[in-house]
XYZ file of C-alpha atoms in Angstrom:
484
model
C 8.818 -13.335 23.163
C 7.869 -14.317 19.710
C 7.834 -11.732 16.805
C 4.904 -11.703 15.034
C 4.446 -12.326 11.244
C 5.290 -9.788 9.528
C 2.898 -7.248 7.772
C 3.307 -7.456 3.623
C 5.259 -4.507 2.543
C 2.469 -3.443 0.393
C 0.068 -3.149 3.587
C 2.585 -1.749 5.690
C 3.953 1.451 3.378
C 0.274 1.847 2.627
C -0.506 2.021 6.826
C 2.244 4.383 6.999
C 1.539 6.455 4.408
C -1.735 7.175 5.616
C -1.331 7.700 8.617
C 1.597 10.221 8.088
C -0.445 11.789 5.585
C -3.282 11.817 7.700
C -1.488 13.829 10.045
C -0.530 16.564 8.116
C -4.100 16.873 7.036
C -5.305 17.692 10.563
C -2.132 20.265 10.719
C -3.449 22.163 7.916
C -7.024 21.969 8.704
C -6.351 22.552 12.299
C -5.292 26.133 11.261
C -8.686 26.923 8.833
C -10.496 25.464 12.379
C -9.062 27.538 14.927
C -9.122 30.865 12.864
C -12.511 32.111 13.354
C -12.047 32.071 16.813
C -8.035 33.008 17.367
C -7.329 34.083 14.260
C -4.494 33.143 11.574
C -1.467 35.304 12.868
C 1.676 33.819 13.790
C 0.721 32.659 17.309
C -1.698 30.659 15.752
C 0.180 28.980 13.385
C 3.073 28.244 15.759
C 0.322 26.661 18.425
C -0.879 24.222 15.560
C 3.027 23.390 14.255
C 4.000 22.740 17.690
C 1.365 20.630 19.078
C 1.272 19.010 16.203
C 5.083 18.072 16.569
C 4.337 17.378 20.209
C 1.763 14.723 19.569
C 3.557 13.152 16.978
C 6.099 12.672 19.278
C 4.122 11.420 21.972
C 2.586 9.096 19.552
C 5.712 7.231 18.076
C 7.533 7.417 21.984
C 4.195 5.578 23.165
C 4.046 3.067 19.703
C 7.660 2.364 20.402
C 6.794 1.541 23.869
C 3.470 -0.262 22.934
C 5.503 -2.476 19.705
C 7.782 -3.450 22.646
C 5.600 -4.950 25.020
C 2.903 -6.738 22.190
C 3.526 -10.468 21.262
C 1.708 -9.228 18.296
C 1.309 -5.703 17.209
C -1.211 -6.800 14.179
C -3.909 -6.405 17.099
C -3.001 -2.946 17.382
C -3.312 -1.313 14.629
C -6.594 -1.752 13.754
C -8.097 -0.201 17.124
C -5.579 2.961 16.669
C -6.880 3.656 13.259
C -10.380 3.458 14.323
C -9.559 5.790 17.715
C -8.304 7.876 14.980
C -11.015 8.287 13.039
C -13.406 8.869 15.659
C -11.214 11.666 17.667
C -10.606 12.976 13.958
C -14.315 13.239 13.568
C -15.192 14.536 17.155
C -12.478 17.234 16.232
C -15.218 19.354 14.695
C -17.902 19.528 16.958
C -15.395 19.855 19.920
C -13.762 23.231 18.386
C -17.126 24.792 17.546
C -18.036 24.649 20.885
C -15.088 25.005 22.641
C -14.005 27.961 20.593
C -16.890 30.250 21.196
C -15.439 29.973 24.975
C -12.276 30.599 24.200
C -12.333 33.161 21.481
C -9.351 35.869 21.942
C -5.582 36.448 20.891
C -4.026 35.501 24.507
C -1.595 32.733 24.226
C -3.636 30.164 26.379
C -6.680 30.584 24.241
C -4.603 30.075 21.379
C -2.634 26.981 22.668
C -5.848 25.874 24.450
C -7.444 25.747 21.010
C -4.866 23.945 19.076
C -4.410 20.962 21.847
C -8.142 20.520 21.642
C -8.022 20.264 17.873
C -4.975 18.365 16.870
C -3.123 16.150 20.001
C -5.381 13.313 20.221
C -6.001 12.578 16.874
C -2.448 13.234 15.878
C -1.268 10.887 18.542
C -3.145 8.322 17.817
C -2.315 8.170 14.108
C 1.455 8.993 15.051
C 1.931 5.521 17.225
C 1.179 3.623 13.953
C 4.718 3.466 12.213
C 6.575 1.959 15.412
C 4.475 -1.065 15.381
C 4.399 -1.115 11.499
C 8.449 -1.270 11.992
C 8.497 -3.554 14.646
C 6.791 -5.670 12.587
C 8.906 -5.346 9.851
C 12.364 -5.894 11.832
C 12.188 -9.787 10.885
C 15.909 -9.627 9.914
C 17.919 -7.673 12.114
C 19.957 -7.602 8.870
C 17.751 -5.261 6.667
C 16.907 -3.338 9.904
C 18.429 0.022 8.126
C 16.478 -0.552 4.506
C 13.168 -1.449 6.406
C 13.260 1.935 8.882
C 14.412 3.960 5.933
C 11.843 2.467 3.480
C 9.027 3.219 5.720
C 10.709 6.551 7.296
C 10.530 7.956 3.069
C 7.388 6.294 2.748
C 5.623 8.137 6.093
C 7.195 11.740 4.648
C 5.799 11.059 0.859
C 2.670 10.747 2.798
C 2.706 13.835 4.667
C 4.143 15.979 1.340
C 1.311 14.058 -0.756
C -1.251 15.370 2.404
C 0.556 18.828 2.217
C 0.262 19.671 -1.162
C -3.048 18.067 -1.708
C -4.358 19.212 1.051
C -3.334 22.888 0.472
C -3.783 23.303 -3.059
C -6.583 21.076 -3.424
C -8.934 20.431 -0.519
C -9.231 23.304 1.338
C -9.509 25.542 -2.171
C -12.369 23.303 -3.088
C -14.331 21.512 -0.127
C -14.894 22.762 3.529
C -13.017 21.639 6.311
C -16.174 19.911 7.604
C -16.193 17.900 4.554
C -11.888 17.173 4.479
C -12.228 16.023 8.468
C -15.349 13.571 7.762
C -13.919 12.143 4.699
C -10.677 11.968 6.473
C -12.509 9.841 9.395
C -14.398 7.558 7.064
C -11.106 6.880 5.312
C -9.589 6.028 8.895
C -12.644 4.035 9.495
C -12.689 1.853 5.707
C -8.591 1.177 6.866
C -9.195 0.302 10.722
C -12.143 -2.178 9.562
C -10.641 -3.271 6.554
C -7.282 -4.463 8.348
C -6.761 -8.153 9.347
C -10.856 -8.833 9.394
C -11.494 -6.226 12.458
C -14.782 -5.644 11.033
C -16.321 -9.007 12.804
C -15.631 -7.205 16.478
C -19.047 -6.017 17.185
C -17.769 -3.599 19.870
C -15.413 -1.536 18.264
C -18.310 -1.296 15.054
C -21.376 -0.359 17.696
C -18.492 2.520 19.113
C -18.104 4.211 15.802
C -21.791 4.023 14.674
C -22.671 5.428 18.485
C -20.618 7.930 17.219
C -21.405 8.605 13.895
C -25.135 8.757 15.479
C -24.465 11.630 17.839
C -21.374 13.202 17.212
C -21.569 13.967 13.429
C -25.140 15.643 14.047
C -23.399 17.739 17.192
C -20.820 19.010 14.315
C -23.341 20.090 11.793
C -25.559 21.605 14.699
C -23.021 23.136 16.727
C -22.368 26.967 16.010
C -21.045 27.541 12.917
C -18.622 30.921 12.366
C -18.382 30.493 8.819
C -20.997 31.370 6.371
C -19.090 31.081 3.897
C -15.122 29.103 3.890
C -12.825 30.204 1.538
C -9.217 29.161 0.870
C -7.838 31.979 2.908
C -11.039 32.789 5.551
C -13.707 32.535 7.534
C -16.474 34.796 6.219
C -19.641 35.928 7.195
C -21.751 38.686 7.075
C -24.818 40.158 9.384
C -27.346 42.531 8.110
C -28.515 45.424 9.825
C -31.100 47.385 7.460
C -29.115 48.570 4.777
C -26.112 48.463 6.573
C -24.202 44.805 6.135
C -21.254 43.836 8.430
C -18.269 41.997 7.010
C -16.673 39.367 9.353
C -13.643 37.390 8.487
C -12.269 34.978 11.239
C -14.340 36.252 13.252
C -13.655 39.936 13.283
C -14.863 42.890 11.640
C -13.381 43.757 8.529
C -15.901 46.256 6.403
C -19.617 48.051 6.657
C -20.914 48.354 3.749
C -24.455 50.687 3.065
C -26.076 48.926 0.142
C -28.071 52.042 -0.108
C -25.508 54.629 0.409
C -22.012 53.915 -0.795
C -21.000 57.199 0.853
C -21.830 56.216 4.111
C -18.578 55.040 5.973
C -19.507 53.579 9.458
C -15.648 52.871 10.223
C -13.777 55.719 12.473
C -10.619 54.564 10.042
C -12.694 54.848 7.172
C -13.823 58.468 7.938
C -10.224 59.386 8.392
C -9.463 58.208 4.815
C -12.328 60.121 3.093
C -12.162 63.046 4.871
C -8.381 63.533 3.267
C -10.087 61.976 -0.305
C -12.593 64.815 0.129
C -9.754 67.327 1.082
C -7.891 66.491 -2.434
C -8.004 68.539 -5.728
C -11.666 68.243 -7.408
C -12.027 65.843 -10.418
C -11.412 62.225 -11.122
C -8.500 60.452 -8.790
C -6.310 56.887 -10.230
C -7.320 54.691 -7.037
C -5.227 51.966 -6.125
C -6.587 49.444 -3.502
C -4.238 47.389 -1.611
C -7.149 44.782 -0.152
C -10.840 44.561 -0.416
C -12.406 43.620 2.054
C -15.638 44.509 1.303
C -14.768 47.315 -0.826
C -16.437 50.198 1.410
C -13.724 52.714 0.395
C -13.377 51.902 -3.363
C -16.786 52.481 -3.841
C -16.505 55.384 -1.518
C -14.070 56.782 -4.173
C -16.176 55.774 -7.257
C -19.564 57.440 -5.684
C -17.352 61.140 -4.666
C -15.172 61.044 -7.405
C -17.511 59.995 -10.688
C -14.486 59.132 -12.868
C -12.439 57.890 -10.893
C -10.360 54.713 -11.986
C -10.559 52.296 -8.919
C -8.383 49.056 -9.145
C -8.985 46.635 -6.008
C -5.726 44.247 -5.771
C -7.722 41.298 -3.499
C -6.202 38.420 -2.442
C -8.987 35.855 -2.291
C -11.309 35.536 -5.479
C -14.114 33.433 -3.295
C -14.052 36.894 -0.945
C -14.432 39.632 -4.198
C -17.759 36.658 -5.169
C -18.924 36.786 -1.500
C -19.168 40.632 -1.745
C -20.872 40.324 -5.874
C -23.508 38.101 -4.089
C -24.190 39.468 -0.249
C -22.662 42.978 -0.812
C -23.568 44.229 -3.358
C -20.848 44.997 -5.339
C -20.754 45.668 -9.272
C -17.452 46.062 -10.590
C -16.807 47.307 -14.443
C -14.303 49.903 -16.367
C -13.907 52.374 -13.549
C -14.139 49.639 -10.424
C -12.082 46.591 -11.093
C -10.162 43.506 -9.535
C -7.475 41.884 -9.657
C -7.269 38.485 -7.705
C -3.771 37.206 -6.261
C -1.025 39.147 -3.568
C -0.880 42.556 -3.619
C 2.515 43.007 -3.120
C 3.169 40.395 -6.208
C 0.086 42.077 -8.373
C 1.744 45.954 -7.091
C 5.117 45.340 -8.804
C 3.445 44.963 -12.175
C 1.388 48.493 -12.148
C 3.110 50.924 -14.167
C 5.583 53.158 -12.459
C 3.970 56.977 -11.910
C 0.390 56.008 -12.619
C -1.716 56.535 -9.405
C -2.741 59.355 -7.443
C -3.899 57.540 -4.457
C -3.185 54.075 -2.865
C -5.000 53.053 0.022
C -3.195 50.128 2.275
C -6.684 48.121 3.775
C -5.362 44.472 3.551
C -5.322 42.486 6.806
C -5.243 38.630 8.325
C -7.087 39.219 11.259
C -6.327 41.972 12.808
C -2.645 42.266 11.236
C -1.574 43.605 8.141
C 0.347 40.916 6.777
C 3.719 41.529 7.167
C 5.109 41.689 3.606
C 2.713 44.529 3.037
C 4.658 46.318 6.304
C 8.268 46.937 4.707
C 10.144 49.520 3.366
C 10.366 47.537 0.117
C 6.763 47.135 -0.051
C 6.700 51.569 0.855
C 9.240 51.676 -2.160
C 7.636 50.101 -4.439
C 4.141 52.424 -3.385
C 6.307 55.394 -3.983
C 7.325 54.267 -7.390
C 3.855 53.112 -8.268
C 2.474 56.305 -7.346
C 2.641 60.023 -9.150
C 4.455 62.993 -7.569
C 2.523 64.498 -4.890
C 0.448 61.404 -4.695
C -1.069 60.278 -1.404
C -0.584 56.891 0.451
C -2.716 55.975 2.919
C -2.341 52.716 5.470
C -4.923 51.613 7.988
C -3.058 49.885 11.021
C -4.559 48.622 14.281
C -2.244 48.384 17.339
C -2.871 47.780 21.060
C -1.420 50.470 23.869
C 1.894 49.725 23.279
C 2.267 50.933 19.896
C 4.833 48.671 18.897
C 4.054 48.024 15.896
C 2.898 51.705 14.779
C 5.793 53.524 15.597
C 7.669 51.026 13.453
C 5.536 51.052 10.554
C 5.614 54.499 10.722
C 9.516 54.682 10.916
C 9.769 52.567 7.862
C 7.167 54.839 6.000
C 9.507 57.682 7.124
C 11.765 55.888 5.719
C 10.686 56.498 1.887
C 8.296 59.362 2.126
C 9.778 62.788 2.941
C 6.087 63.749 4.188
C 3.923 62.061 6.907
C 0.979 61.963 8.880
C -0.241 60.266 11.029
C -3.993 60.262 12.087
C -5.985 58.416 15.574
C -7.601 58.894 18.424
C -5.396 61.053 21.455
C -5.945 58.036 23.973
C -4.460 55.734 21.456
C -1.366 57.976 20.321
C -0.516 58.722 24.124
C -0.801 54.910 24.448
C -4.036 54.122 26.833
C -5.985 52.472 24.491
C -5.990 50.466 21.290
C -7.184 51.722 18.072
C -6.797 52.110 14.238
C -4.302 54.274 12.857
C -4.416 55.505 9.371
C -0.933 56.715 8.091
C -0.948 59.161 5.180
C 2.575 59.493 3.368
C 3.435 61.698 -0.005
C 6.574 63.368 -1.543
C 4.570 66.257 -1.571
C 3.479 68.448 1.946
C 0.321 66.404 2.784
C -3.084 68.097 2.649
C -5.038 69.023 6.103
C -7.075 66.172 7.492
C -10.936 67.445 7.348
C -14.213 65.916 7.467
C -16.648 64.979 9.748
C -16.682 61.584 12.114
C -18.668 59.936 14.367
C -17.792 60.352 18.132
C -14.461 62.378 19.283
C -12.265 63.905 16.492
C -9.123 62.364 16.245
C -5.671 63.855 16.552
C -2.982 64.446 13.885
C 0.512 64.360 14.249
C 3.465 65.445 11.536
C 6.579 66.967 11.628
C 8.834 67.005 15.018
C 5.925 65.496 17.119
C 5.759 62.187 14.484
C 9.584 62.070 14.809
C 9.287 61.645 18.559
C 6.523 59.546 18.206
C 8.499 56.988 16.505
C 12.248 57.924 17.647
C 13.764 54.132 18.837
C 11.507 52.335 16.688
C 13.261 49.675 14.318
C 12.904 50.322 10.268
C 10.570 46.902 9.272
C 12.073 44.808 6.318
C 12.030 42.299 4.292
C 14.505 40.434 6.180
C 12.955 42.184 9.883
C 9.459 41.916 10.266
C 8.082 40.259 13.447
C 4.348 42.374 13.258
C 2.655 39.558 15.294
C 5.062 40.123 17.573
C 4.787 43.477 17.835
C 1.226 43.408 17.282
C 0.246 42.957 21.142
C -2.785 44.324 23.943
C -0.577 44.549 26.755
């Protein structure tokens, strides 16, 4: 068998790079994709690393295997770059219909999900670099420089992807936008390369597809009125009353005519115990936003009161200016970036009150779950001062009873407030932890539907006896985050 002529170096890095990079693009866009409907939680991203790793190495095992068997592997490459930019572009309009099937947390949905968005594509664009190599391999002499130039050259691609891709695109385009311009780009190369333009065929596939399948995306249900960097938001009106959804679930009611209304069992539980507290101003702390139901809650019982929201997503806190009506100023005000990293600046002894509302889904994130994060709420906080975490956990109660051992951990006083199915474990819930150095106030206040159950004392202690401290170096909440 003859070895074909091989490619100019300049063509092939440039063919590699791309299509490394453009692998690592789908990665990190398959995550933003499948969100919405599976959520961003650790299941999630595992599904998306490991499929992608799968299909890459599908891709080179069948390129290898392809490369091996070609007299001439030029005549490849051009029809795997334009497969790859059509299943790249059909990735869209396949997830937002597929996903509104398969919406849930369950391990098939989630690795259902992922396949559908990332394996073909990634495949495809994976089987590239073996035929690029084989037709490099010339002079079995320079067979180590040639693999290792175009080995460094495929992983400056996917770091150039990575970082541009995470810093740039997704913080300043939709992922719509990234996985059409990704396609055309896939397109310009798979035309562009050796004169494949002139085969009629392969052009009359990708405009039949540009005809119907980029219309299906852009018509196909869309979860996401608004795409930040971190979420999928959206949010449905009902009357006064607007509904906060991000990735799909419901995060915060706000009344735009009533910022005392809390609609929100949780929320109730919170501002019942606000209501309970000494009369006059309070120094709010807000761990989350959301869309700022209980800070305003706070500012409209407490007139006086110093609220400061600690948010992580600055498109989110404009969201809720524009559909939510929020108006911050002197007494209601944000700061954009991590809590935990924004918490360790505030000044040591200088709140009354912090309220823990911050979630991915339906997890708090985990660095917000230790007992370094609970130490440094205690030292942010005044004596007596009140902390206050909303949790949601399945039957289980995994993940409660440890985040309630590790608040145990730090504060000499807790509570812990929810519904008596959920605390003896038949159903799934919210749970809204209250924590002080002082003796913690009664719960009070009214709520909608049955009053909820408080436990303290002995009864907490055996609620949580067995349960493992969380920490920096031990937190696995997804894991223990579970329906079962």
């Amino acid at each position: 068998m003859t070895a074909a002529t091989p490619l100019n170096n300049r063509i092939a890095a440039a063919l590699v790079f791309l299509t490394s990079g453009a692998v690592l693009v789908l990665e990190i866009v398959g995550l933003r994709l499948v969100g919405p409907y599976v959520g961003v939680t650790l299941s999630s991203s595992t599904a998306i690393i490991g499929v992608a790793l799968a299909a890459i190495a599908y891709g080179a095992w069948t390129g290898g295997w392809l490369a091996d068997r070609s007299t001439d592997q030029r005549r490849l490459l051009s029809p795997l770059l334009l497969l790859g930019a059509v299943a790249t572009a059909a990735t869209l309009p396949i997830i937002r219909v597929a996903g509104e099937w398969l919406r849930g947390t369950d391990t098939t949905s989630v690795l259902l999900l992922a396949t559908m968005t990332l394996f073909v594509p990634a495949a495809l664009l994976s089987a590239v670099t073996p035929l690029v190599v084989k037709l490099q391999l010339a002079d079995l002499a320079h067979t180590g420089r040639v693999v290792g130039r175009l080995s460094s050259v495929g992983t400056l691609g996917a770091i150039t992807a990575t970082f541009g891709t995470g810093f740039v695109l997704v913080a300043t385009v939709p992922t719509s936008v990234i996985l059409f311009a990704l396609a055309g780009v896939l397109a310009l190369a798979g035309f562009g390369f050796g004169g494949y333009w002139r085969r009629r065929g392969n052009l009359s596939a990708a405009l039949v597809f540009t005809a119907v399948g980029v219309p299906i995306g852009i018509v196909a249900p869309n979860p996401c009125a608004v795409e930040t960097a971190y979420t999928c938001a959206a949010v449905t009106a009902d009357g006064t009353g607007r509904t906060l959804l991000l990735n799909g679930a419901q995060h915060s009611y706000v009344d735009l005519a009533d910022p005392r209304h809390l609609e929100y069992s949780y929320t109730q539980w919170i501002g019942g115990y606000v209501d309970n507290l000494p009369p006059g101003p309070l120094a709010a702390l807000h761990l989350g936003g959301g869309g700022f139901t209980l800070p305003r809650y706070v500012a409209a019982t407490r007139p006086g009161s110093d609220n400061l929201v600690l948010e992580l997503d600055p498109a989110l806190v404009a969201l809720d200016r524009r559909l939510l009506g929020l108006r911050t100023g002197p007494l209601l005000r944000v700061e954009t970036g991590d809590a935990r990293a924004n918490l360790r600046r505030q000044p040591s002894a200088s709140r009354d009150l912090i309220i823990g509302d911050a979630f991915g889904h339906l997890a708090v994130p985990w660095h917000l779950t230790t007992r370094e994060l609970v130490a440094d709420v205690r030292r942010v906080l005044r004596p007596g001062g009140a902390y206050a975490l909303n949790v949601i956990d399945g039957p289980a109660r995994r993940f409660i009873r440890a985040e309630v051992a590790t608040i145990a951990e730090v504060f000499p006083h807790v509570m812990l407030v929810a519904p008596a199915a959920a605390l003896r474990g038949e159903a799934g819930s919210n749970f809204v932890v209250f924590a002080s150095t002082a003796p913690l106030r009664e719960w009070t206040g009214a709520v909608s539907g049955d009053a909820p159950e408080t436990l303290s004392g002995q009864a907490l202690r055996s609620f949580f006896n067995g349960a493992k401290v969380l920490t920096d170096d031990y937190a696995p909440v997804d894991q223990l985050l579970t329906w079962d």
